[in-house]
XYZ file of C-alpha atoms in Angstrom:
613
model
C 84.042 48.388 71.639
C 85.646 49.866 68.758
C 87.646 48.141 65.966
C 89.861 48.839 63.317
C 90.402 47.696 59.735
C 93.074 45.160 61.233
C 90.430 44.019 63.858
C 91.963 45.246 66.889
C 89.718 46.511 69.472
C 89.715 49.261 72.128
C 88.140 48.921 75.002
C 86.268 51.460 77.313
C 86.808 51.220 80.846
C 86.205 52.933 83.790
C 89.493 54.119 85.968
C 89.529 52.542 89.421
C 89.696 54.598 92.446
C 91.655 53.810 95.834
C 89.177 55.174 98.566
C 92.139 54.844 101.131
C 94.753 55.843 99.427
C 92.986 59.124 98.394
C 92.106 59.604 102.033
C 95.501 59.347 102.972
C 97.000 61.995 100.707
C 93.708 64.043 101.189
C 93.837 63.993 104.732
C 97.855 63.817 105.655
C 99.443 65.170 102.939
C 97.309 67.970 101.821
C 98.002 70.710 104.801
C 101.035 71.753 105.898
C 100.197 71.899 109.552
C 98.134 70.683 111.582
C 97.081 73.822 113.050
C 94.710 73.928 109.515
C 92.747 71.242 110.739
C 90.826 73.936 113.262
C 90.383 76.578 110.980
C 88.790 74.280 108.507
C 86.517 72.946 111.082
C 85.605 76.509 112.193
C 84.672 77.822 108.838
C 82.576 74.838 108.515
C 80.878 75.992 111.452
C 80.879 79.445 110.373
C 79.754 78.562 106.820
C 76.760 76.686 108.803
C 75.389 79.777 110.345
C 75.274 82.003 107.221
C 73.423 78.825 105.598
C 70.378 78.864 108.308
C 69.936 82.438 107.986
C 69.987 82.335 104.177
C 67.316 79.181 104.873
C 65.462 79.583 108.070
C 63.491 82.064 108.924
C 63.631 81.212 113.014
C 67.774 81.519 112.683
C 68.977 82.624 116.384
C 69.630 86.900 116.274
C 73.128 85.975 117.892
C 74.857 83.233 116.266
C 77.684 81.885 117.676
C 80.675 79.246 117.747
C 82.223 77.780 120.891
C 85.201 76.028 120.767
C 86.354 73.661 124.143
C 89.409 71.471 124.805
C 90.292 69.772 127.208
C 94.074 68.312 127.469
C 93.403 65.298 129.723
C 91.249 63.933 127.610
C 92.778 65.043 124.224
C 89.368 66.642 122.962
C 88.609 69.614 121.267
C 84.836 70.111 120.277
C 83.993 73.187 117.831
C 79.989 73.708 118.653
C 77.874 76.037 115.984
C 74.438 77.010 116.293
C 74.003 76.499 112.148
C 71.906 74.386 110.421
C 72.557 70.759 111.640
C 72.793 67.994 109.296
C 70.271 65.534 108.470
C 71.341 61.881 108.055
C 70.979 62.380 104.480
C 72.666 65.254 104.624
C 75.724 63.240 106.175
C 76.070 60.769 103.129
C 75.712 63.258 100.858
C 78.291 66.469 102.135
C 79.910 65.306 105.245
C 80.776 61.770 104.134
C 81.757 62.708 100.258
C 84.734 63.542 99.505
C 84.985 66.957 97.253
C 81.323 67.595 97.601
C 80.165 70.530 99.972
C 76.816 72.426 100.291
C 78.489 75.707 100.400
C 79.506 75.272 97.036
C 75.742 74.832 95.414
C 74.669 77.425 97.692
C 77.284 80.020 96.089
C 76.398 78.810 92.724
C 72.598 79.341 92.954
C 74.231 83.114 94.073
C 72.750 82.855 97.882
C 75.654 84.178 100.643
C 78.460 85.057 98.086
C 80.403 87.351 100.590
C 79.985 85.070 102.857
C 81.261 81.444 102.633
C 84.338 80.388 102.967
C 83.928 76.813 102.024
C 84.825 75.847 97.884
C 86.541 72.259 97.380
C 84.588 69.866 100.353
C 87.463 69.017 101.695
C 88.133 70.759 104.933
C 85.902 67.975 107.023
C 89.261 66.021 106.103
C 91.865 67.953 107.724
C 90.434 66.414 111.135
C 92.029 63.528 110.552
C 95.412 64.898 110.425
C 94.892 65.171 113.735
C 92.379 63.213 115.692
C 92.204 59.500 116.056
C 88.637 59.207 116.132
C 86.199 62.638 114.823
C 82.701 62.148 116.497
C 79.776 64.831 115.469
C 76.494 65.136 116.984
C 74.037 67.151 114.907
C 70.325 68.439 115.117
C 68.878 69.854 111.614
C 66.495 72.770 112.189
C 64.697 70.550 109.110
C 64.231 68.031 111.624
C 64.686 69.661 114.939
C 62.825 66.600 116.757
C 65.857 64.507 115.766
C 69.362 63.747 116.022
C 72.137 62.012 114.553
C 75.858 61.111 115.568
C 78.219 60.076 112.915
C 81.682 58.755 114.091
C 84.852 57.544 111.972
C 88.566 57.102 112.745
C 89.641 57.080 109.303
C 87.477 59.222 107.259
C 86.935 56.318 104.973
C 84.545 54.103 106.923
C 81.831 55.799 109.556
C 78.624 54.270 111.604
C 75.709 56.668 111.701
C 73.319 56.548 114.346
C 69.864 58.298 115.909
C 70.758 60.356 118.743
C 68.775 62.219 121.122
C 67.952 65.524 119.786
C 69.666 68.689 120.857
C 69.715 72.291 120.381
C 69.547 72.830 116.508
C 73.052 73.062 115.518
C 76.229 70.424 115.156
C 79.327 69.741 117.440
C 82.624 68.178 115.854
C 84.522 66.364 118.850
C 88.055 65.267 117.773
C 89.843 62.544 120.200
C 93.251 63.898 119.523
C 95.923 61.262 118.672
C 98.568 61.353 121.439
C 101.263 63.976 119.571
C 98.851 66.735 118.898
C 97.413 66.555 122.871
C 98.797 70.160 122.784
C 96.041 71.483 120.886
C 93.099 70.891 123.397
C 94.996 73.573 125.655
C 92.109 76.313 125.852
C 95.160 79.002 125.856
C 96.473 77.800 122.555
C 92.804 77.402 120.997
C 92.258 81.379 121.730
C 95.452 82.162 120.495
C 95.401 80.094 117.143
C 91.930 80.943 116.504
C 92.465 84.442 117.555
C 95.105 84.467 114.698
C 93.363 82.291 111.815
C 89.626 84.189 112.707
C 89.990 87.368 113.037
C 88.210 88.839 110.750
C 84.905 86.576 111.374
C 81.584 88.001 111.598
C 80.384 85.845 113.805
C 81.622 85.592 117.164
C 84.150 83.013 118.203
C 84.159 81.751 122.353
C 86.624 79.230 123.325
C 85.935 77.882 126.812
C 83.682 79.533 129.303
C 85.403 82.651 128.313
C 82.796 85.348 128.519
C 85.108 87.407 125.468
C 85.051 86.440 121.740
C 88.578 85.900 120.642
C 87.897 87.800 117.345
C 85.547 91.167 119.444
C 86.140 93.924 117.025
C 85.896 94.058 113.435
C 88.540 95.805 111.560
C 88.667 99.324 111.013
C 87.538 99.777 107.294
C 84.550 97.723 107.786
C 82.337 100.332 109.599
C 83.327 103.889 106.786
C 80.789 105.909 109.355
C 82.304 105.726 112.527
C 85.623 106.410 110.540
C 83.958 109.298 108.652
C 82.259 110.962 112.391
C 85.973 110.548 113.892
C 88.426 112.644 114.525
C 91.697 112.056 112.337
C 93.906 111.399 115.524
C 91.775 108.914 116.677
C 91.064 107.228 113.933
C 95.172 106.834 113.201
C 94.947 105.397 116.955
C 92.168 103.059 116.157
C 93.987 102.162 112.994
C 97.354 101.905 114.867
C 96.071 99.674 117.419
C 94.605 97.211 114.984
C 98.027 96.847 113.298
C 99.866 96.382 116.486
C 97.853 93.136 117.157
C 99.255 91.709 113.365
C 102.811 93.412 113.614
C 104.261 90.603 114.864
C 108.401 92.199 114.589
C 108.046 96.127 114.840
C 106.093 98.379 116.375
C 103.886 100.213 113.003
C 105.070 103.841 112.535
C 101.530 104.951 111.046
C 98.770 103.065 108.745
C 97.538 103.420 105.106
C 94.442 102.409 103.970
C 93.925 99.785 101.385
C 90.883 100.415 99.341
C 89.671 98.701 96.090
C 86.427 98.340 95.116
C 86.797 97.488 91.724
C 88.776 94.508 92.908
C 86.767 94.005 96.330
C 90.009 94.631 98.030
C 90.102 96.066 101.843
C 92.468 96.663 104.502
C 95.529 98.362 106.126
C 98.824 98.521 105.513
C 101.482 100.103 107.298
C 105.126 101.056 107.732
C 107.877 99.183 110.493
C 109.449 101.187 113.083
C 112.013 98.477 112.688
C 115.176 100.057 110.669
C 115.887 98.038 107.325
C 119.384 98.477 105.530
C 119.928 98.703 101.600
C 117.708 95.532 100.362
C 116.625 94.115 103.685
C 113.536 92.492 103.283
C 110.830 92.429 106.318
C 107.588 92.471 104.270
C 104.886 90.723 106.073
C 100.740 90.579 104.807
C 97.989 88.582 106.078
C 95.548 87.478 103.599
C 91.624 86.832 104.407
C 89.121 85.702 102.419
C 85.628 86.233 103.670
C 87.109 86.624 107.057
C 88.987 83.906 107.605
C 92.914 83.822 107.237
C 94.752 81.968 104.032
C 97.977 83.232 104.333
C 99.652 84.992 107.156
C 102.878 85.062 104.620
C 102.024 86.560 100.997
C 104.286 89.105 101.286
C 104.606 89.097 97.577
C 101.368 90.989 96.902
C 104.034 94.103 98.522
C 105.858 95.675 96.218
C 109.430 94.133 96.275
C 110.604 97.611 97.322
C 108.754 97.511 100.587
C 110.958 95.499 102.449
C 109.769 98.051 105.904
C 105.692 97.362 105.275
C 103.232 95.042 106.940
C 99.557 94.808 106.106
C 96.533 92.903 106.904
C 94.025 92.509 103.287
C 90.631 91.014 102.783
C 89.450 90.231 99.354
C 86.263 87.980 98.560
C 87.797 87.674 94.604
C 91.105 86.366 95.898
C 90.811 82.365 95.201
C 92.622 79.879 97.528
C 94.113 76.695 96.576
C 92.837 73.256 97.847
C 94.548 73.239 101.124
C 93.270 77.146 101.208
C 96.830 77.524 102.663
C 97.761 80.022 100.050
C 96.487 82.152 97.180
C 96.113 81.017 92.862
C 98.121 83.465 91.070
C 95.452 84.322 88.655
C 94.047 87.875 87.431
C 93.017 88.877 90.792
C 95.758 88.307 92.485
C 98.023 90.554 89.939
C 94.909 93.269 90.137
C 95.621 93.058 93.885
C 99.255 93.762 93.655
C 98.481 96.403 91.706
C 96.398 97.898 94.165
C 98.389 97.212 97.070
C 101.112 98.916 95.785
C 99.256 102.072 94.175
C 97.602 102.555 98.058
C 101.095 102.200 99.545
C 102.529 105.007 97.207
C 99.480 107.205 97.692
C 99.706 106.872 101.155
C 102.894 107.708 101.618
C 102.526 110.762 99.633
C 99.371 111.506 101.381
C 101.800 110.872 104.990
C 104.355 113.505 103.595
C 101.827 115.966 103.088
C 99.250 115.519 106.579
C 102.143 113.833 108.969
C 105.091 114.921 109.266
C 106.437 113.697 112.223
C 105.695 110.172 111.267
C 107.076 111.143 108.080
C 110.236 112.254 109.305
C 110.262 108.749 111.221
C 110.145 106.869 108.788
C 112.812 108.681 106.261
C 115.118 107.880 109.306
C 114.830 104.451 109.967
C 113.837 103.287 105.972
C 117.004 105.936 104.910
C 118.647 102.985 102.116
C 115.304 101.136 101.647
C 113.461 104.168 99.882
C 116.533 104.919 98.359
C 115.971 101.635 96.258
C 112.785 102.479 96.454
C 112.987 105.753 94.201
C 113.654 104.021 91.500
C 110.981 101.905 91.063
C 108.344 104.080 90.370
C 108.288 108.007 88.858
C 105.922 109.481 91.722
C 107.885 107.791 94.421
C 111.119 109.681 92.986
C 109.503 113.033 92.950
C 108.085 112.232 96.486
C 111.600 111.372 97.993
C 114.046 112.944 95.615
C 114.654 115.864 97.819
C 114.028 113.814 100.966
C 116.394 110.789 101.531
C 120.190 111.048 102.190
C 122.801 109.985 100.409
C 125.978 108.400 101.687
C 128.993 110.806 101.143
C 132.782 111.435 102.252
C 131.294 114.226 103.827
C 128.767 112.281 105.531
C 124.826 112.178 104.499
C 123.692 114.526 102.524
C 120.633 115.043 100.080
C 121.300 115.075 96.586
C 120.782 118.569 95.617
C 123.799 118.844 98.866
C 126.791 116.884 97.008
C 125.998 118.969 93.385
C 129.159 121.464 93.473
C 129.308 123.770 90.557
C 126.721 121.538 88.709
C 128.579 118.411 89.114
C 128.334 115.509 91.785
C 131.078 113.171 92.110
C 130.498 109.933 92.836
C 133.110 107.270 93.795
C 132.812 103.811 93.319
C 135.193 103.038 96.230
C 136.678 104.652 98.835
C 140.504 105.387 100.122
C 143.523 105.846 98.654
C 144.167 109.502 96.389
C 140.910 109.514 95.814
C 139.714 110.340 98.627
C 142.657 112.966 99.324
C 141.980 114.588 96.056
C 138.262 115.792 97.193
C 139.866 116.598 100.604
C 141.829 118.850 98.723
C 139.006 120.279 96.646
C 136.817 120.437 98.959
C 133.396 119.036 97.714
C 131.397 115.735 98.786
C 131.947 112.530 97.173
C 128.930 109.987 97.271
C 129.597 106.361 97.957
C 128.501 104.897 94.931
C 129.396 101.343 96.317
C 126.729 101.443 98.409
C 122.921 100.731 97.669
C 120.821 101.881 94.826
C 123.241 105.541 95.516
C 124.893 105.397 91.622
C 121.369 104.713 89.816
C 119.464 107.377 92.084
C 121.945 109.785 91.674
C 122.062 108.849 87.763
C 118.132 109.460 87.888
C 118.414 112.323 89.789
C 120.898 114.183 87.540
C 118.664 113.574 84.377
C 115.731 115.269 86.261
C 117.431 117.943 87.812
C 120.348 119.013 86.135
C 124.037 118.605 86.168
C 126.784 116.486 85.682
C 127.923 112.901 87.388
C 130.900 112.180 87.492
C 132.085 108.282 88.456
C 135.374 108.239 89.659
C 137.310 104.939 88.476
C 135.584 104.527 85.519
C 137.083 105.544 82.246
C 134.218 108.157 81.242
C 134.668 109.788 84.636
C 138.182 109.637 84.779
C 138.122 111.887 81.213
C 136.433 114.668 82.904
C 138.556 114.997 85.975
C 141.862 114.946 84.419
C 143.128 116.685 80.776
C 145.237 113.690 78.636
C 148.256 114.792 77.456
C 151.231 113.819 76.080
C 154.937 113.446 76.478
C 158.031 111.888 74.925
C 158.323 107.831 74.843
C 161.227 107.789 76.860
C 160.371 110.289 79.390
C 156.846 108.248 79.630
C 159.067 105.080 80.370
C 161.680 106.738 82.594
C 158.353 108.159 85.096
C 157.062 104.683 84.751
C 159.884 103.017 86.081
C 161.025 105.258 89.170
C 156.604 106.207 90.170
C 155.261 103.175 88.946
C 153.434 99.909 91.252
C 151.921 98.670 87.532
C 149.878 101.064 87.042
C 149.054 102.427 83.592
C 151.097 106.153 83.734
C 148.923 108.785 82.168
C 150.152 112.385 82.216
C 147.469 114.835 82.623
C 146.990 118.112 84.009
C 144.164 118.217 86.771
C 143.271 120.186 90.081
C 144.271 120.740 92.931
C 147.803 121.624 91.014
C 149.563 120.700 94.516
C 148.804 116.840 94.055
C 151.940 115.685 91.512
C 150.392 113.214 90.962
C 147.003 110.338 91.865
C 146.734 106.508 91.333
C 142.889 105.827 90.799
C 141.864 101.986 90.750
C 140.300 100.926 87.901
C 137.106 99.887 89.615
C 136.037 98.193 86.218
C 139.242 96.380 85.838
C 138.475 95.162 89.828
C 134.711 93.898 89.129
C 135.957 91.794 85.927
C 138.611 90.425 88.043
C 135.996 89.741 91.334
C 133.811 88.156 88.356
C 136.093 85.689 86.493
C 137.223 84.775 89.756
C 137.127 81.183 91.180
C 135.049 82.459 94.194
C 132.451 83.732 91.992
C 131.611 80.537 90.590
C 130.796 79.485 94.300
C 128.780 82.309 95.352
C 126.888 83.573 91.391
C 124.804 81.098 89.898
C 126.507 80.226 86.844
C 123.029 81.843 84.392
C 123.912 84.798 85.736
C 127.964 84.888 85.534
C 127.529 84.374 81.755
C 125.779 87.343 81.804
C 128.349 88.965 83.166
C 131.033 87.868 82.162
C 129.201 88.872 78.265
C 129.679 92.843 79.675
C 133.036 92.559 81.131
C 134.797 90.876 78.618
C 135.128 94.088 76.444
C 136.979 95.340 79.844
C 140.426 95.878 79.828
C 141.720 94.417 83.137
C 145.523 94.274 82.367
C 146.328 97.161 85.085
C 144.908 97.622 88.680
C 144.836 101.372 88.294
C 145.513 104.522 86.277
C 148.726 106.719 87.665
C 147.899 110.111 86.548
C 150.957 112.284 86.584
C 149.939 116.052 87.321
C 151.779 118.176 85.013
C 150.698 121.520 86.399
C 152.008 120.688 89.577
C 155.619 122.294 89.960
C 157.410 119.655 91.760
C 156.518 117.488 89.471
C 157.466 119.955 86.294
C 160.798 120.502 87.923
C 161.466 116.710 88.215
C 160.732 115.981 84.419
C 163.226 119.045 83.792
C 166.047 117.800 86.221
C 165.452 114.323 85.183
C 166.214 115.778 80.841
C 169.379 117.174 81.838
C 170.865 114.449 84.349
C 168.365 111.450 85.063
C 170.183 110.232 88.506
C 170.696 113.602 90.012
C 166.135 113.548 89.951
C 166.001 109.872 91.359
C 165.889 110.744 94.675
C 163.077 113.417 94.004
C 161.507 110.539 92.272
C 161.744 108.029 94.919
C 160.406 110.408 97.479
C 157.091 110.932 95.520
C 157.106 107.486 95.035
C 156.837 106.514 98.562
C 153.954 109.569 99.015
C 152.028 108.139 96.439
C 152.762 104.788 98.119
C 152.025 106.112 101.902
C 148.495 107.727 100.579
C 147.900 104.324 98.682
C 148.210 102.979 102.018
C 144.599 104.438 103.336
C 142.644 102.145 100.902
C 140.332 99.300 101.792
C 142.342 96.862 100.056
C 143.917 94.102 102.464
C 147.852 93.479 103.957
C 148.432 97.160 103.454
C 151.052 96.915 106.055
C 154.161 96.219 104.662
C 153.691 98.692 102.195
C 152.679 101.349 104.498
C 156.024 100.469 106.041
C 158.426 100.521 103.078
C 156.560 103.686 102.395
C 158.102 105.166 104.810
C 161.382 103.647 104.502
C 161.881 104.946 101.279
C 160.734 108.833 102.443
C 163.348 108.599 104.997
C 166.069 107.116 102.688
C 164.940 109.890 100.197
C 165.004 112.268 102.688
C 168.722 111.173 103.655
C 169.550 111.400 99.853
C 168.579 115.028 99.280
C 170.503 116.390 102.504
C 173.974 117.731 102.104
C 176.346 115.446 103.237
C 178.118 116.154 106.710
C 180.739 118.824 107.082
C-alpha cells in the first residue's frame, strides 16, 4: 500500500476475470458467421502440418487434411496428419485462451510464410457451432500414446488416455441442431473449396478421391508461365478467375505483382456492363493461403467499379476474428500496388490485346470515363479512346471539337438544342457522368475552347451583348417574354430571332435550397453547397436572347418605333415559336403550353391575313 500526507491509502489489486463470460463473447460474438468456425479449424490443421515438418524429421512426404460430415448425426470431423498434441500440450495451447503454438513458432522465425494462426483463438469458433467439440490426438513426441479431450462449453473439458492412433489429431464437432446443415459433404467441398483455395496442402472432404483446392494459382509456379505460350497462359489465367468471378464472366486478367510488399495475384476486368459510377468491385483476400476476406473491394481503386481480383499477401495482418484486414501500412502499400498493376495492365492490354481491349471500352464506356480523371497515365491511355455522349450521338473527344471549340450543354431540349441543329456541330451532354470534367481536362491537354451552354461564361461567347433603348427593352419584354431575363445580342445562325437558354445555375441553386434536398443531401454537405450557390443569381429561369442580326426580328423593332400595335401580331407569332420550341425540353406538364403555343400561331396567323373581300 501506498499513503499520502493525509493518510489515505491506495490499494493494489488484481482485476478479476469472468472465464464464462469471456467465452461467451469469444466464442459467439466474435465471428460473424458460423461458416468461420471451419476455416479456423482447418488452418489449425493446416498450421499442424507445417509444424511437424519444421520439427520432425519422419513428417509424411504427402500431408494431408480430410474433412467428413455426416448430417444424421450432426458431425463434422476435420482429420490432419500434423503433429498431435500431447496432454500437456492440451492445457497449455488448446485449452488457453489467446495462447497458440503457431505464434512462438513464428517468433523464433521457423515457417513465417506459412502459418496462418496469430491470436489462439480460432479453437473457439467451434463452439459457435457445435454442442459438444471432441478431439482425439496422437503426438509424433509420443506416438505410443493418445489423448481425447472433450468440452461443450469451451470453459470446462475432461482429458483422458486414449488408444493411440496414427500420429496426427481429429476435431469432431456434434453440431447443435440449427447448424445440422453444415455436416452435408456437398456444402463442406463447397465452403472449403471457397475459404481454402489457395492451401498448399491438400484438402479431401469425404471419400472424394479429388482435393477441393487441386491447383495452385497461376503466379505461384513463374516457370511454367515463363515456358508457355501467351494464349495459353491468358487461358490458364482466365480459367482461374472464372472460378472467383462470381457475377460476370472476366474479359481478360492482369497480373498483380509486388515483391517489395509480398503481394501476388490476378486481377481482372467484368464482361458485365457498368453505367457512370456503378460499382461491382469484388477482391478476395488470402493470407498464407487461406481466405480473410472475400469482400475488400476497397484495396480497388474506387474507379474500378468493372474489376475483380483474387490477392495473396503474407504482410497483410488480419483482425481477431481474421474476418477482415487492419488498415495499417501494408494495407495502404497494397492499394497502392493494386492499383499501379491495374493501370499498367490495362495499358499493357491496349498495346498486346486488342480485341479484349475493344471489349472492354464497350461495355466500361462511362466507367473509364470517370476513370480518366483519376490518374494522368490513365487519361493519356483513354483520352482518344472512350466516347462521349453527344446530340449527335457518341463521339470521341477530338470528334465534337468544331473549329477549335466543343460545346457542351448542361441540359438538353428546348432552343438549345435547335440552335446546334442549325449550326450544325455536336453538343456533348454535360449532364451526364464525369463528360464536363473530362472534356475540361481534355481541352487543357489538347487544345481548344469549351464552351458550357447555360452558364454565364459560356453564354458570353456564343452570343455578342448589346444594347438598346429602355423602352424598346421593356416593350420586347412584355409581348416575347415567359420571365425570362431579355438580353439583345447578335449571334449565329442569323435565322433564329431569337433563343431562351435556362439558366442551368439558377436551376441547381433552386434543386439545392429545395425542401427535397434536405431529404435526399445530408445536411454537411448542403452547407457546402449552398456556401457556392449563394453568390448565384436565381431570380430568372432563363436568359431570352433577342437576335438582332436576324431580319424578322430587325423589322419588328422598326415597325414596332413607328406604330407599336400594328408589330403585335408579328410579336405574338414569335412568341408562340419561341414558346412551341420551348415545348421540346425535359421539363414536366409541357402540355398546355405546347397547346396555347399553337393557339396563339394560329390566332397570329389569322391577325396578319387580309381581311375577307
Amino acid at each position: 500500500m501506498e499513503g499520502d500526507s493525509q493518510g489515505n491509502y491506495a490499494q493494489l489489486r488484481t482485476a478479476g476475470v469472468d472465464l464464462g463470460g469471456l467465452m461467451t463473447v469469444l466464442g459467439q460474438h466474435l465471428y460473424s458467421t458460423p461458416l468461420v468456425a471451419l476455416r479456423e479449424l482447418v488452418q489449425n490443421a493446416h498450421d499442424s502440418i507445417v509444424r511437424r515438418r519444421l520439427e520432425d524429421p519422419q513428417a509424411p512426404a504427402a500431408p494431408r487434411i480430410v474433412v467428413a460430415g455426416d448430417i444424421a448425426a450432426r458431425t463434422v470431423r476435420v482429420t490432419d496428419t500434423g503433429t498431435g498434441l500431447t496432454d500437456d500440450e492440451i492445457h497449455q495451447y488448446l485449452a488457453t485462451v489467446g495462447v497458440g503454438y503457431t505464434r512462438g513458432l513464428r517468433q523464433a522465425g521457423a515457417g513465417e510464410d506459412e502459418l496462418i494462426g496469430m491470436f489462439g483463438l480460432g479453437f473457439l469458433s467451434a463452439f459457435v457451432i457445435a454442442e459438444r467439440v471432441t478431439v482425439h490426438t496422437t503426438s509424433y513426441q509420443q506416438p505410443q500414446r493418445g489423448w481425447r479431450y472433450q468440452s461443450s462449453n469451451g470453459e470446462q473439458y475432461t482429458l483422458s488416455p486414449a488408444p493411440a492412433r496414427e500420429v496426427g489429431t481429429t476435431v469432431e464437432l456434434l453440431l447443435r441442431p440449427e447448424h445440422a446443415r453444415l455436416a452435408g459433404e456437398d456444402y463442406l467441398a463447397r465452403v472449403l473449396g471457397r475459404y481454402c483455395a489457395l492451401l498448399r496442402v491438400p484438402i479431401f472432404v469425404g471419400a472424394g478421391a479429388a482435393a477441393v483446392n487441386p491447383e495452385p494459382p497461376p503466379w505461384r509456379d513463374p516457370e511454367a508461365g515463363a515456358s508457355e505460350h501467351p494464349v495459353q497462359a491468358r487461358k490458364r489465367q482466365l480459367s482461374f478467375a472464372s472460378r472467383f468471378e462470381s457475377q460476370f464472366e472476366p474479359i481478360c486478367a492482369l497480373p498483380v505483382a509486388s515483391p517489395e510488399n509480398d503481394l501476388r495475384g490476378l486481377l481482372w476486368v467484368q464482361d458485365g456492363g457498368t453505367y457512370g459510377n456503378s460499382d461491382n468491385r469484388n477482391l478476395s483476400v488470402f493470407v498464407r493461403g487461406m481466405l480473410l476476406d472475400d469482400d475488400a473491394r476497397e484495396l480497388l481503386p474506387s474507379w474500378a467499379g468493372f474489376a475483380g481480383g483474387v490477392v495473396e499477401s503474407s504482410r497483410l495482418m488480419p483482425t481477431a476474428s481474421r474476418e477482415d484486414l487492419q488498415r495499417n501500412e501494408a494495407y495502404r502499400a497494397a492499394q497502392h500496388a493494386i492499383a499501379e498493376a491495374l493501370i499498367t495492365g490495362l495499358a499493357s492490354l491496349a498495346r498486346e490485346q486488342p480485341e479484349a481491349w475493344r471489349r472492354i471500352l464497350a461495355r466500361h464506356n462511362e466507367s473509364l470515363l470517370g476513370a480518366a480523371l483519376c490518374d494522368a497515365r490513365l487519361f493519356e491511355l483513354l483520352a482518344a479512346e472512350v466516347r462521349i455522349p453527344s446530340s449527335h450521338g457518341e463521339l470521341r473527344a477530338g470528334a465534337l471539337r468544331r473549329e477549335g471549340v466543343i460545346h457542351v450543354g448542361l441540359g438538353s431540349g428546348g432552343f438549345e438544342d435547335m440552335l446546334f441543329r442549325m449550326l450544325g456541330v455536336p453538343v456533348a451532354r454535360g449532364d451526364r457522368y464525369a463528360v464536363l470534367p473530362f472534356l475540361r481536362q481534355w481541352v487543357q491537354r489538347h487544345g481548344g475552347r469549351l464552351i458550357e451552354i447555360g452558364t454565364e461564361q459560356g453564354n458570353r461567347q456564343l452570343f455578342t451583348e448589346q444594347t438598346l433603348p429602355a423602352q424598346e427593352l421593356e416593350w420586347l419584354r412584355e409581348v416575347l417574354g415567359d420571365g425570362e431575363r431579355l438580353v439583345p445580342a447578335r449571334f449565329a445562325p442569323t435565322e433564329l430571332p431569337l433563343m431562351a437558354v435556362p439558366d442551368r445555375e439558377a436551376e441547381l441553386k433552386r434543386r439545392l435550397e429545395s425542401d427535397e434536398a434536405d431529404k435526399r443531401i445530408s445536411m454537411t454537405a448542403l452547407r457546402l453547397v449552398r456556401g457556392f450557390t449563394a453568390g448565384i443569381d436565381g431570380s430568372a429561369p432563363a436568359r431570352l436572347y433577342v437576335n438582332l442580326d436576324n431580319p424578322a426580328m430587325a423589322a419588328l423593332l422598326d415597325t414596332a418605333r413607328r406604330d407599336p400595335d400594328a408589330a403585335l401580331p408579328a410579336a405574338r407569332l414569335l412568341r408562340a415559336v419561341k414558346q412551341l420550341m420551348d415545348s421540346h425540353s425535359e421539363a414536366d406538364g409541357q402540355g398546355p403550353r405546347l397547346n396555347g403555343a399553337l393557339a396563339a400561331i394560329g390566332e397570329s396567323a389569322l391577325r396578319l391575313l387580309p381581311p375577307a373581300p
